[in-house]
Amino acid sequence: MTASRILIVDDEELIVKLLARSLKSDGYETLSAYSGQQGLEVFKSESPDIVITDIKMPGMDGLELLQKIKEIDPEKEVIIVTGHGDIDSTITALQYGASDFINKPVRDEALAIALERAKTKITLRKKLKDYTTNLEIKIAEATEEIRRKSDFQKLLIRSSHDAIVAFNNEWKVVIYNPEAVRIFGEAAKDVRNKMTIYELYTPKIAKVFKSQFRNEKDRKMLPWKENMIKTKDGRQIPVRYTSDTLIENGQFMGTVNFFQDLTEIKRLEKELVQSERMAAVGQTVSGLAHYVKNILVGLKGGSYVVDIGIQKNDTEKLKTGWETIKKNIKRAADLTQDLLTYSKQREPEIETCSPNGIVDELIELLKDFAFSKSIRLTKELDADIGEILADPKTIHHSLLNIINNAIDACIEDENVSKQHEVAVKTYMDGGNMICFEVRDNGCGMDDNTRKQLFTPMFSSKGGKGTGLGLLVTGKLIEEHKGSIDIETIPGKGSTFRIKLPYETAKALDIN
Amino acid sequence: MMSKKVLVVDDDPDVRSFVLTVLDENRYIPLVAQDGVEGFEMIEKDPPDLVILDVLMPRGSGIRLYHKMKTSDKYKRIPIIMFTGIALKSFLKSQKVLDEFKGMEVPEPEIYLEKPVDPEELAAAVKKQIG
């Protein structure tokens, strides 16, 4: 520390001068006064660090000076110089707050020790003061930071697009932000610190939040849920909400709930569904138009050939043209039938029938066509399947469609070196399911085609398919409480499996 | 004058019999193929004066046969009438994809007819190409 300034007060001038000289040589700056009164004045004007004063002085004595100094500044160090046997005064001086005393005659060592002590005290006091001041600054800064943070958080909560509602541990609302006002319709002043969870929420939602965990261990955010909220004015608002429990030092402090208004999202969703539906209708209509156009092509072409046949009296031409026309009339009839089947609910007509018999019939029907395309059409029928109770129309229609598809898949196949084959198989699956399997080694399907198989009017056959075949098949099987599954590998072929529940005809006879 | 040979490539027998009749009526020699692969074999065996080509067929689509012919020095001068249910826009689009895929550019077809077509219209198109 810098050299202390010392004020020496004594009515004996000589002693003042001696002490001043001694202290100056030790590096102190000294001030002198020769009476208590003068000492006080110098003290007031110069504010020295340490005062050394004699006790016995005429007028204001050392004790009085000590008291006055301590009144002005209790932190100043005052060393009292006493005469021999003046114990009472010494004790009084110490009670008044003197930092030390030395006896007359003043010896240098005693003075040095007293001054050292005084200086240490000053240093300590200064340190303490600095520290305290620092602490005050730090506390002020921290307070400011907390205030800023709290303001920021308040602002965050205020401006959040989520409605935020928090409850204390007595389930009273403590936070209720403007978005919450918008959703619930209750004014903030009527809710905050007034309403309880049951007054603000419907019982159902309140229950969800209240039943949440109450300890730190199983604490997790509630998964987002959706529900309707009834506003004050009776409107229904779709929301999605979640909640978190507020826990401090393992203690339940309350809960905070977040709500998001889904009105706009729901509206957009609806619009999207609508536009997708429109697109599907468009696709359906265009697919249908395409197919009808193809029928028209056939009819026009056929009638032209017939015209030529009539003109030339050419029976061959007449036959060809007429065949074309008949074939396309059938296509139109089939299309109409498919559309009708697809568009209306149909109950399966359960009757006694022979599945193997139906397969035999279909193979007979298609074998010439398959043969003309060099495709082997084979069957492997489980002889144990006798007569069963099922809808023969469903079986006939579905199998015809799928076998035809299998033949087409062979025709479409680019690999001409393959011996193409379509194999139809029947077998029992468990006690009450009959399974029809149609396996081909044709072109197979890629993922995209596979996925769209049951999409209305989707056809992988260009204009030659209605895009209704499998759709109708799927519907018939579904109405029969059966199932259809498909395995396919592009370039290798496909297997379609139809499973239908049935009862044996025998069971019926017994009944 | 010697009659000109016209190859019809279409998988639909109704279309074949119709086009055949039109060609016969107009004194051309009709040849038929059921798909793109067979069509190209016939072109190689006996190059026709004109090809009437369907787009969507099993085994070597019309798009591919068209591309194959137009990029072959030997056959690119044979005129082609595209005769199909596919709109021209879709055809050109798939043609472009094929161009990009093979890094070549083929010209647009000489004549593109969208089914259904009147016999007179078809006959006129053929006549325009090869007289």
XYZ file of C-alpha atoms in Angstrom:
642
model
C 0.000 0.000 0.000
C 1.080 3.557 -0.540
C 2.821 5.451 2.275
C 0.261 6.297 4.945
C -0.333 9.849 6.041
C -0.049 10.181 9.776
C -1.365 13.037 11.905
C 0.615 13.598 15.156
C -1.211 15.476 17.893
C 0.599 16.562 21.133
C 0.699 19.754 23.136
C 4.450 19.276 23.543
C 5.950 20.598 20.317
C 9.233 18.806 20.791
C 7.639 15.403 21.000
C 5.637 16.130 17.812
C 8.811 17.120 15.970
C 10.802 14.118 17.201
C 8.065 11.699 16.227
C 7.596 13.407 12.844
C 11.287 13.129 12.076
C 11.401 9.484 13.060
C 8.298 8.660 10.975
C 9.467 10.619 7.937
C 12.695 8.645 7.945
C 10.561 5.483 7.857
C 8.872 6.802 4.734
C 5.627 8.188 6.167
C 4.096 11.532 5.360
C 3.296 13.419 8.544
C 0.940 16.170 9.608
C 1.258 17.995 12.930
C -1.153 19.524 15.410
C -0.495 20.848 18.896
C -3.886 20.651 20.503
C -6.979 18.514 20.356
C -8.902 21.287 18.623
C -6.183 21.850 16.034
C -5.884 18.072 15.570
C -9.583 17.820 14.748
C -9.359 20.626 12.201
C -6.347 19.110 10.466
C -8.099 15.745 10.483
C -11.160 17.226 8.858
C -9.213 19.027 6.147
C -6.505 16.448 5.418
C -8.180 13.139 6.245
C -5.040 11.242 7.274
C -5.025 7.465 7.468
C -3.683 7.199 10.984
C -3.815 9.582 13.930
C -1.319 9.375 16.817
C -2.541 11.470 19.716
C -1.489 12.194 23.269
C -4.212 11.666 25.848
C -3.492 14.503 28.154
C -3.840 17.830 26.484
C -5.335 21.109 27.622
C -8.725 21.877 26.107
C -9.894 18.994 23.957
C -7.984 16.009 25.218
C -7.005 12.853 23.343
C -10.116 10.896 24.355
C -12.464 13.594 23.078
C -10.504 13.901 19.845
C -10.712 10.109 19.467
C -14.485 10.210 19.890
C -14.922 13.040 17.393
C -12.709 11.335 14.819
C -14.628 8.064 15.206
C -17.863 9.966 14.775
C -16.606 11.442 11.518
C -15.037 8.275 10.180
C -15.090 5.094 12.272
C -12.641 3.440 9.973
C -9.722 5.718 10.744
C -7.017 4.263 12.945
C -6.228 6.202 16.096
C -3.214 5.304 18.253
C -3.243 6.694 21.767
C -0.056 7.800 23.556
C -0.417 7.424 27.328
C 1.652 8.233 30.330
C 2.671 5.674 33.019
C -0.081 4.377 35.234
C -2.865 5.895 33.198
C -4.675 2.552 32.842
C -8.202 3.925 33.175
C -7.780 6.356 30.310
C -6.213 3.619 28.225
C -9.164 1.303 28.755
C -11.616 4.099 27.976
C -9.644 4.889 24.803
C -9.826 1.249 23.685
C -13.568 1.248 24.408
C -13.953 4.335 22.238
C -12.342 2.466 19.370
C -8.635 3.333 19.595
C -6.721 0.819 17.557
C -3.708 0.674 19.834
C -1.840 2.479 22.552
C 1.784 3.152 23.279
C 3.419 4.361 26.443
C 5.451 7.484 26.945
C 8.285 7.923 26.335
C 7.557 6.698 22.855
C 10.038 4.082 21.818
C 10.627 3.547 18.101
C 10.010 -0.231 18.221
C 6.705 0.131 20.031
C 5.643 2.808 17.591
C 6.674 0.697 14.595
C 4.659 -2.287 15.867
C 1.581 -0.140 16.545
C 1.806 1.436 13.118
C 2.218 -1.963 11.434
C -0.885 -3.196 13.184
C -2.828 -0.116 12.190
C -1.704 -0.463 8.592
C -2.698 -4.135 8.474
C -6.108 -3.245 9.796
C -6.469 -0.576 7.142
C -5.422 -3.005 4.429
C -7.823 -5.684 5.628
C -10.607 -3.218 5.902
C -9.914 -1.960 2.396
C -9.872 -5.490 1.049
C -13.132 -6.243 2.771
C -14.573 -3.056 1.397
C -13.403 -3.823 -2.145
C -14.794 -7.279 -1.835
C -18.126 -6.020 -0.564
C -18.293 -3.426 -3.301
C -17.505 -6.098 -5.886
C -20.142 -8.329 -4.467
C -22.679 -5.567 -4.711
C -21.771 -4.947 -8.334
C -21.968 -8.660 -9.093
C -25.328 -8.989 -7.407
C -26.590 -5.997 -9.352
C -25.342 -7.532 -12.587
C -26.847 -10.910 -11.797
C -30.146 -9.315 -10.868
C -30.141 -7.416 -14.132
C -29.363 -10.605 -16.062
C -32.163 -12.495 -14.335
C -34.561 -9.660 -15.023
C -33.490 -9.589 -18.679
C -33.868 -13.332 -18.988
C -37.201 -13.313 -17.315
C -38.369 -10.466 -19.574
C -37.137 -12.441 -22.579
C -38.933 -15.568 -21.420
C -42.074 -13.599 -20.791
C -41.782 -12.216 -24.304
C -41.224 -15.725 -25.682
C -44.295 -17.025 -23.938
C -46.322 -13.989 -25.039
C -45.358 -14.227 -28.689
C -45.476 -18.035 -28.991
C -47.652 -19.459 -31.753
C -48.496 -22.255 -29.350
C -51.000 -21.564 -26.657
C -49.110 -21.981 -23.378
C -50.984 -22.597 -20.153
C -49.188 -23.395 -16.909
C -50.639 -24.456 -13.556
C -49.043 -24.330 -10.124
C -49.083 -27.294 -7.760
C -52.608 -26.376 -6.684
C -53.770 -26.584 -10.300
C -54.364 -22.859 -10.566
C -53.501 -21.094 -13.832
C -50.281 -19.074 -13.556
C -49.358 -18.653 -17.222
C -51.925 -18.008 -19.940
C -50.519 -16.431 -23.085
C -52.288 -14.444 -25.847
C -52.561 -17.470 -28.148
C -54.293 -19.297 -25.268
C -56.684 -16.350 -25.019
C -57.381 -16.756 -28.742
C -58.026 -20.503 -28.516
C -59.979 -20.658 -25.246
C -61.709 -17.313 -25.632
C -61.445 -16.461 -21.925
C -59.774 -13.117 -21.121
C -56.412 -13.368 -19.347
C -57.619 -11.367 -16.350
C -60.439 -13.858 -15.721
C -58.117 -16.837 -15.934
C -54.697 -16.049 -14.540
C -54.534 -16.785 -10.795
C -58.303 -17.323 -10.841
C -59.311 -20.444 -12.761
C -58.386 -24.003 -11.963
C -57.634 -26.701 -14.515
C -61.238 -27.961 -14.370
C -62.674 -24.542 -15.019
C -60.533 -23.902 -18.099
C -60.481 -27.350 -19.724
C -63.042 -29.972 -20.582
C -62.996 -32.783 -17.999
C -61.419 -35.138 -20.557
C -58.400 -32.941 -21.271
C -58.011 -31.924 -17.639
C -57.873 -35.588 -16.716
C -55.114 -36.277 -19.260
C -52.957 -33.513 -17.800
C -53.690 -34.298 -14.178
C -52.960 -37.967 -14.514
C -49.437 -37.198 -15.653
C -46.536 -38.563 -13.570
C -45.605 -36.735 -10.434
C -41.985 -37.601 -9.963
C -38.762 -36.922 -11.771
C -38.074 -40.573 -12.480
C -40.751 -41.285 -15.057
C -40.832 -37.739 -16.319
C -41.294 -37.353 -20.037
C -43.218 -35.143 -22.410
C -46.740 -36.330 -23.040
C -46.910 -37.515 -26.668
C -48.834 -35.066 -28.872
C -52.561 -35.813 -28.868
C -55.394 -34.381 -30.895
C -58.753 -33.271 -29.623
C -61.482 -30.681 -30.039
C -61.651 -27.680 -27.767
C -64.821 -25.761 -27.146
C -64.178 -22.047 -26.970
C -66.050 -19.668 -24.676
C -68.382 -18.694 -27.527
C -69.103 -22.336 -28.331
C -66.908 -22.851 -31.415
C -65.098 -26.169 -31.793
C -61.381 -25.838 -32.505
C -59.283 -28.865 -33.428
C -56.022 -28.792 -31.490
C -53.015 -30.909 -30.890
C -51.558 -30.693 -27.428
C -48.844 -31.898 -25.149
C -47.775 -31.269 -21.589
C -44.749 -31.350 -19.340
C -44.525 -31.505 -15.566
C -42.553 -28.830 -13.764
C -40.349 -30.397 -11.129
C -37.832 -28.575 -8.954
C -35.555 -30.399 -6.526
C -37.733 -33.470 -6.890
C -40.814 -31.483 -5.921
C -43.900 -31.185 -8.074
C -44.198 -27.512 -8.974
C -46.958 -27.634 -11.538
C -47.507 -28.429 -15.164
C -47.242 -26.592 -18.472
C -49.491 -27.388 -21.451
C -48.980 -26.501 -25.084
C -51.803 -26.287 -27.625
C -51.557 -25.874 -31.402
C -54.546 -24.733 -33.408
C -55.079 -27.238 -36.245
C -57.945 -25.426 -37.980
C -55.829 -24.304 -40.932
C -54.005 -27.627 -41.240
C -57.295 -29.539 -41.176
C -58.664 -27.261 -43.873
C -55.599 -27.840 -46.069
C -55.811 -31.582 -45.473
C -59.409 -31.565 -46.604
C -58.491 -29.598 -49.704
C -55.697 -32.032 -50.489
C -57.969 -35.053 -50.143
C -60.508 -33.306 -52.365
C -57.949 -32.507 -55.070
C -56.558 -36.048 -54.906
C -60.064 -37.375 -55.332
C -60.591 -35.106 -58.328
C -57.310 -36.286 -59.836
C -58.384 -39.904 -59.321
C -61.719 -39.204 -60.981
C -59.873 -37.559 -63.879
C -57.598 -40.553 -64.246
C -60.563 -42.913 -64.084
C -62.514 -41.020 -66.705
C -59.533 -40.734 -69.026
C -58.734 -44.447 -68.651
C -62.323 -45.305 -69.389
C -62.449 -42.995 -72.405
C -59.306 -44.618 -73.722
C -60.796 -48.060 -73.484
C -64.103 -47.008 -75.029
C -62.137 -45.401 -77.854
C -60.457 -48.744 -78.484
C -63.823 -50.466 -78.722
C -64.879 -47.786 -81.165
C -61.745 -48.397 -83.239
C -62.710 -52.057 -83.445
C -66.341 -51.327 -84.363
C -65.430 -48.769 -87.027
C -62.732 -50.989 -88.498
C -65.064 -53.994 -88.442
C -67.925 -52.164 -90.098
C -65.572 -50.920 -92.838
C -64.419 -54.467 -93.501
C -68.094 -55.588 -93.596
C -68.893 -52.767 -96.058
C -66.110 -53.924 -98.366
C -67.294 -57.518 -98.002
C -70.821 -56.493 -99.042
C -69.534 -54.418 -101.974
C -67.333 -57.225 -103.257
C -69.616 -60.022 -102.207
C -66.567 -61.343 -100.360
C -67.796 -63.806 -97.694
C -64.328 -64.053 -96.113
C -64.229 -60.268 -95.558
C -67.792 -60.298 -94.259
C -66.863 -62.979 -91.740
C -63.705 -61.168 -90.567
C -65.503 -57.844 -90.202
C -68.474 -59.385 -88.440
C -66.180 -61.231 -86.012
C -64.477 -57.936 -85.194
C -67.804 -56.237 -84.559
C -69.077 -59.084 -82.371
C -65.852 -59.151 -80.392
C -66.067 -55.444 -79.684
C -69.728 -55.634 -78.753
C -68.655 -58.229 -76.204
C -65.889 -55.939 -74.951
C -68.446 -53.171 -74.459
C -70.774 -55.586 -72.671
C -67.968 -56.856 -70.425
C -66.897 -53.324 -69.613
C -70.448 -52.409 -68.651
C -70.717 -55.533 -66.529
C -67.395 -54.772 -64.795
C -68.418 -51.196 -64.122
C -71.713 -52.353 -62.646
C -70.050 -55.036 -60.540
C -67.529 -52.533 -59.286
C -70.025 -49.796 -58.540
C -72.523 -51.718 -56.473
C -72.328 -53.806 -53.368
C -72.971 -57.441 -54.110
C -73.616 -60.248 -51.679
C -71.895 -63.516 -52.659
C -74.428 -66.072 -53.863
C -73.386 -69.115 -51.904
C -74.300 -72.434 -53.475
C -72.942 -75.898 -53.935
C -70.184 -75.904 -56.515
C -67.030 -77.715 -57.534
C -63.929 -75.520 -57.617
C -61.944 -78.072 -59.603
C -64.815 -78.218 -62.100
C -64.646 -74.452 -62.576
C -60.865 -74.620 -63.182
C -61.389 -77.445 -65.746
C -63.965 -75.319 -67.533
C -61.683 -72.270 -67.673
C -58.688 -74.241 -68.927
C -60.891 -75.694 -71.657
C -62.054 -72.171 -72.570
C -58.558 -70.650 -72.762
C -56.361 -73.489 -73.972
C -56.714 -72.795 -77.707
C -55.810 -69.156 -77.298
C -52.825 -70.041 -75.070
C -51.709 -72.670 -77.566
C -51.835 -70.120 -80.409
C -49.365 -68.000 -78.405
C -47.125 -71.040 -77.657
C -48.010 -70.893 -73.970
C -48.411 -74.103 -71.970
C -51.529 -74.019 -69.815
C -51.403 -76.655 -67.073
C -53.462 -77.627 -64.022
C -52.792 -79.454 -60.781
C -55.987 -80.031 -58.856
C -56.356 -81.384 -55.333
C -58.696 -84.375 -55.782
C -59.810 -84.111 -52.144
C -61.634 -80.892 -52.893
C -65.104 -82.050 -53.708
C -68.239 -79.999 -53.690
C -68.140 -76.963 -51.437
C -70.382 -74.086 -50.496
C -69.122 -70.884 -52.086
C -70.052 -68.386 -54.790
C -69.112 -70.042 -58.117
C -69.453 -66.696 -59.934
C -66.761 -65.166 -57.742
C -64.451 -68.111 -58.382
C -65.136 -68.112 -62.119
C -64.749 -64.381 -62.619
C -61.624 -64.034 -60.468
C -59.819 -67.021 -61.962
C -60.709 -66.056 -65.525
C -59.321 -62.594 -64.940
C -56.121 -63.794 -63.300
C -55.421 -66.580 -65.820
C -55.990 -64.091 -68.646
C -53.532 -61.715 -66.984
C -51.015 -64.549 -66.651
C -51.339 -65.321 -70.384
C -50.912 -61.623 -71.208
C -47.806 -61.503 -68.990
C -46.332 -64.330 -71.099
C -47.222 -62.576 -74.364
C -45.699 -59.333 -73.072
C -42.467 -61.038 -72.069
C -39.563 -59.925 -74.260
C -37.657 -63.089 -73.615
C -38.886 -65.204 -76.550
C -36.467 -68.065 -75.860
C -38.459 -68.998 -72.747
C -41.041 -71.800 -72.841
C -43.895 -69.849 -71.363
C -46.201 -71.568 -68.978
C -49.258 -70.768 -66.905
C -49.917 -73.260 -64.104
C -53.187 -73.350 -62.188
C -53.313 -75.197 -58.906
C -55.971 -75.831 -56.244
C -55.357 -76.954 -52.679
C -56.801 -76.794 -49.183
C -55.368 -74.335 -46.751
C -56.300 -75.331 -43.240
C -59.798 -76.625 -42.551
C -61.980 -73.977 -44.145
C -59.956 -72.204 -46.821
C -59.592 -73.162 -50.423
C -56.639 -71.778 -52.336
C -56.317 -71.127 -56.073
C -52.814 -70.472 -57.309
C -52.017 -69.081 -60.772
C -48.315 -69.057 -61.562
C -46.752 -67.736 -64.760
C -43.184 -67.284 -65.947
C -43.969 -64.189 -68.021
C -42.689 -60.640 -67.749
C -43.424 -60.066 -64.054
C -44.049 -56.615 -62.601
C -41.923 -53.800 -61.305
C -42.679 -52.207 -57.958
C -44.630 -49.353 -59.452
C -46.975 -51.621 -61.399
C -47.352 -53.939 -58.422
C -48.407 -51.050 -56.202
C -51.031 -49.773 -58.639
C -52.625 -53.143 -59.386
C -55.799 -52.293 -57.511
C -55.998 -48.652 -58.589
C -59.131 -47.933 -60.631
C -58.418 -47.733 -64.371
C -54.755 -48.465 -63.947
C -53.687 -50.760 -66.761
C -50.279 -52.042 -67.736
C -51.719 -53.173 -71.054
C -51.948 -49.814 -72.766
C -55.338 -49.290 -74.386
C -56.051 -52.999 -74.285
C -56.977 -53.120 -70.627
C -59.875 -51.456 -68.842
C -57.994 -51.120 -65.604
C -61.010 -52.730 -63.983
C -60.175 -56.427 -64.137
C -58.181 -56.854 -60.951
C -60.177 -54.163 -59.232
C -63.393 -56.116 -59.749
C -61.642 -59.373 -58.856
C -60.333 -57.833 -55.641
C -63.782 -56.547 -54.764
C -65.500 -59.901 -55.420
C -62.946 -61.705 -53.267
C -63.298 -59.173 -50.509
C -67.076 -59.553 -50.548
C -66.502 -63.297 -50.233
C -64.310 -62.618 -47.154
C -61.317 -64.031 -48.976
C -57.882 -62.658 -49.708
C -55.566 -62.250 -52.645
C -51.796 -62.090 -52.496
C -49.206 -61.587 -55.161
C -45.563 -62.465 -55.607
C -43.776 -61.104 -58.599
C -40.255 -60.683 -59.957
C -39.672 -58.523 -63.046
C -38.559 -60.757 -65.932
C -39.276 -63.962 -63.991
C -43.020 -64.062 -63.587
C -45.819 -63.702 -61.074
C -47.860 -65.874 -58.748
C -51.380 -64.882 -57.697
C -52.973 -66.700 -54.804
C -56.681 -66.429 -54.003
C -57.921 -67.803 -50.699
C -61.629 -68.211 -50.063
C -63.404 -69.509 -46.990
C -65.925 -72.239 -47.624
C -68.078 -74.819 -45.969
C -68.292 -78.339 -47.256
C -71.454 -79.318 -49.036
C -71.678 -82.313 -46.755
C -72.049 -80.065 -43.716
C -75.022 -78.485 -45.394
C -76.596 -81.864 -46.116
C -76.348 -82.824 -42.463
C -77.934 -79.555 -41.407
C -46.620 -49.499 -112.107
C -45.567 -52.021 -109.535
C -47.670 -52.083 -106.371
C -45.934 -50.808 -103.258
C -45.451 -52.911 -100.143
C -46.803 -51.626 -96.837
C -45.959 -53.339 -93.545
C -48.564 -53.130 -90.771
C -47.194 -53.734 -87.281
C -49.997 -54.024 -84.744
C -50.850 -56.584 -82.074
C -54.590 -56.013 -82.385
C -56.100 -58.400 -84.994
C -59.062 -56.015 -85.476
C -56.723 -53.198 -86.454
C -54.734 -55.507 -88.708
C -57.800 -56.683 -90.611
C -59.028 -53.095 -90.964
C -55.707 -51.689 -92.220
C -55.188 -54.717 -94.445
C -58.580 -54.162 -96.064
C -57.887 -50.455 -96.571
C -54.500 -51.219 -98.179
C -55.958 -53.947 -100.358
C -58.754 -51.639 -101.503
C -56.194 -49.027 -102.470
C -54.009 -51.476 -104.385
C -51.080 -51.775 -102.062
C -49.472 -55.050 -101.078
C -50.102 -55.479 -97.335
C -47.649 -57.289 -95.060
C -48.386 -57.915 -91.383
C -46.421 -58.347 -88.168
C -47.849 -58.789 -84.652
C -45.189 -57.000 -82.657
C -42.011 -54.931 -82.863
C -39.650 -57.882 -82.914
C -41.471 -59.651 -85.714
C -41.835 -56.331 -87.515
C -38.090 -55.736 -87.595
C -37.434 -59.284 -88.809
C -39.786 -58.664 -91.715
C -38.169 -55.329 -92.546
C -34.768 -57.008 -92.668
C -36.050 -59.848 -94.805
C -37.975 -57.728 -97.285
C -37.790 -53.940 -96.789
C -41.263 -52.403 -97.401
C -41.980 -48.989 -98.956
C -43.885 -47.829 -95.880
C -44.502 -48.978 -92.311
C -47.733 -48.432 -90.410
C -46.769 -48.789 -86.796
C -48.699 -49.125 -83.540
C -47.048 -47.695 -80.416
C -48.129 -49.939 -77.583
C -47.378 -53.574 -78.310
C -45.943 -56.463 -76.385
C -42.394 -57.535 -77.273
C -40.585 -54.547 -78.712
C -42.912 -51.581 -78.585
C -43.562 -49.290 -81.540
C -41.465 -46.636 -79.818
C -38.454 -48.908 -79.900
C -38.950 -50.156 -83.454
C -39.365 -46.561 -84.612
C -36.153 -45.580 -82.896
C -34.320 -48.556 -84.295
C -35.349 -47.755 -87.864
C -34.692 -44.023 -87.713
C -31.177 -44.561 -86.381
C -30.285 -47.208 -88.931
C -28.612 -45.983 -92.140
C -30.202 -48.816 -94.016
C -33.837 -48.211 -92.994
C -34.087 -44.589 -91.961
C -35.454 -43.542 -95.365
C -38.466 -45.832 -95.090
C -41.399 -43.544 -94.166
C -43.419 -44.450 -91.096
C -47.016 -43.721 -90.225
C -47.586 -43.952 -86.500
C -51.052 -45.397 -86.030
C -52.035 -45.497 -82.426
C -54.382 -44.744 -79.558
C -51.638 -42.826 -77.811
C -51.724 -39.022 -78.078
C -48.857 -37.526 -80.074
C -47.677 -35.604 -77.010
C -47.142 -38.792 -74.998
C -45.404 -40.442 -77.927
C -42.973 -37.554 -78.409
C -42.287 -37.502 -74.696
C -41.332 -41.175 -74.559
C -39.381 -40.703 -77.778
C -37.427 -37.905 -76.150
C -36.680 -40.046 -73.101
C -35.373 -42.765 -75.388
C -33.270 -40.206 -77.307
C -31.680 -38.979 -74.130
C -31.130 -42.494 -72.921
C -29.395 -43.561 -76.136
C -27.720 -40.200 -76.763
C -29.266 -39.847 -80.224
C -31.903 -37.701 -81.767
C -34.506 -39.070 -84.109
C -36.854 -36.996 -86.274
C -40.559 -36.837 -85.559
C -42.675 -39.349 -87.496
C -43.755 -38.321 -91.013
C -47.405 -38.854 -90.164
C -49.046 -39.487 -86.827
C -52.588 -40.819 -86.864
C -54.624 -41.180 -83.704
C -57.127 -44.043 -83.701
C -59.930 -44.214 -84.592
C -59.269 -43.199 -88.198
C -61.587 -43.262 -91.194
C -60.492 -45.542 -94.046
C -60.299 -42.499 -96.378
C -58.002 -40.676 -93.976
C -55.689 -43.668 -93.685
C -55.633 -44.199 -97.464
C -54.841 -40.503 -98.003
C -51.951 -40.653 -95.521
C -50.450 -43.678 -97.251
C -50.884 -42.052 -100.626
C -49.203 -38.875 -99.446
C -46.135 -40.829 -98.418
C -45.610 -43.278 -101.273
C -48.098 -42.351 -103.961
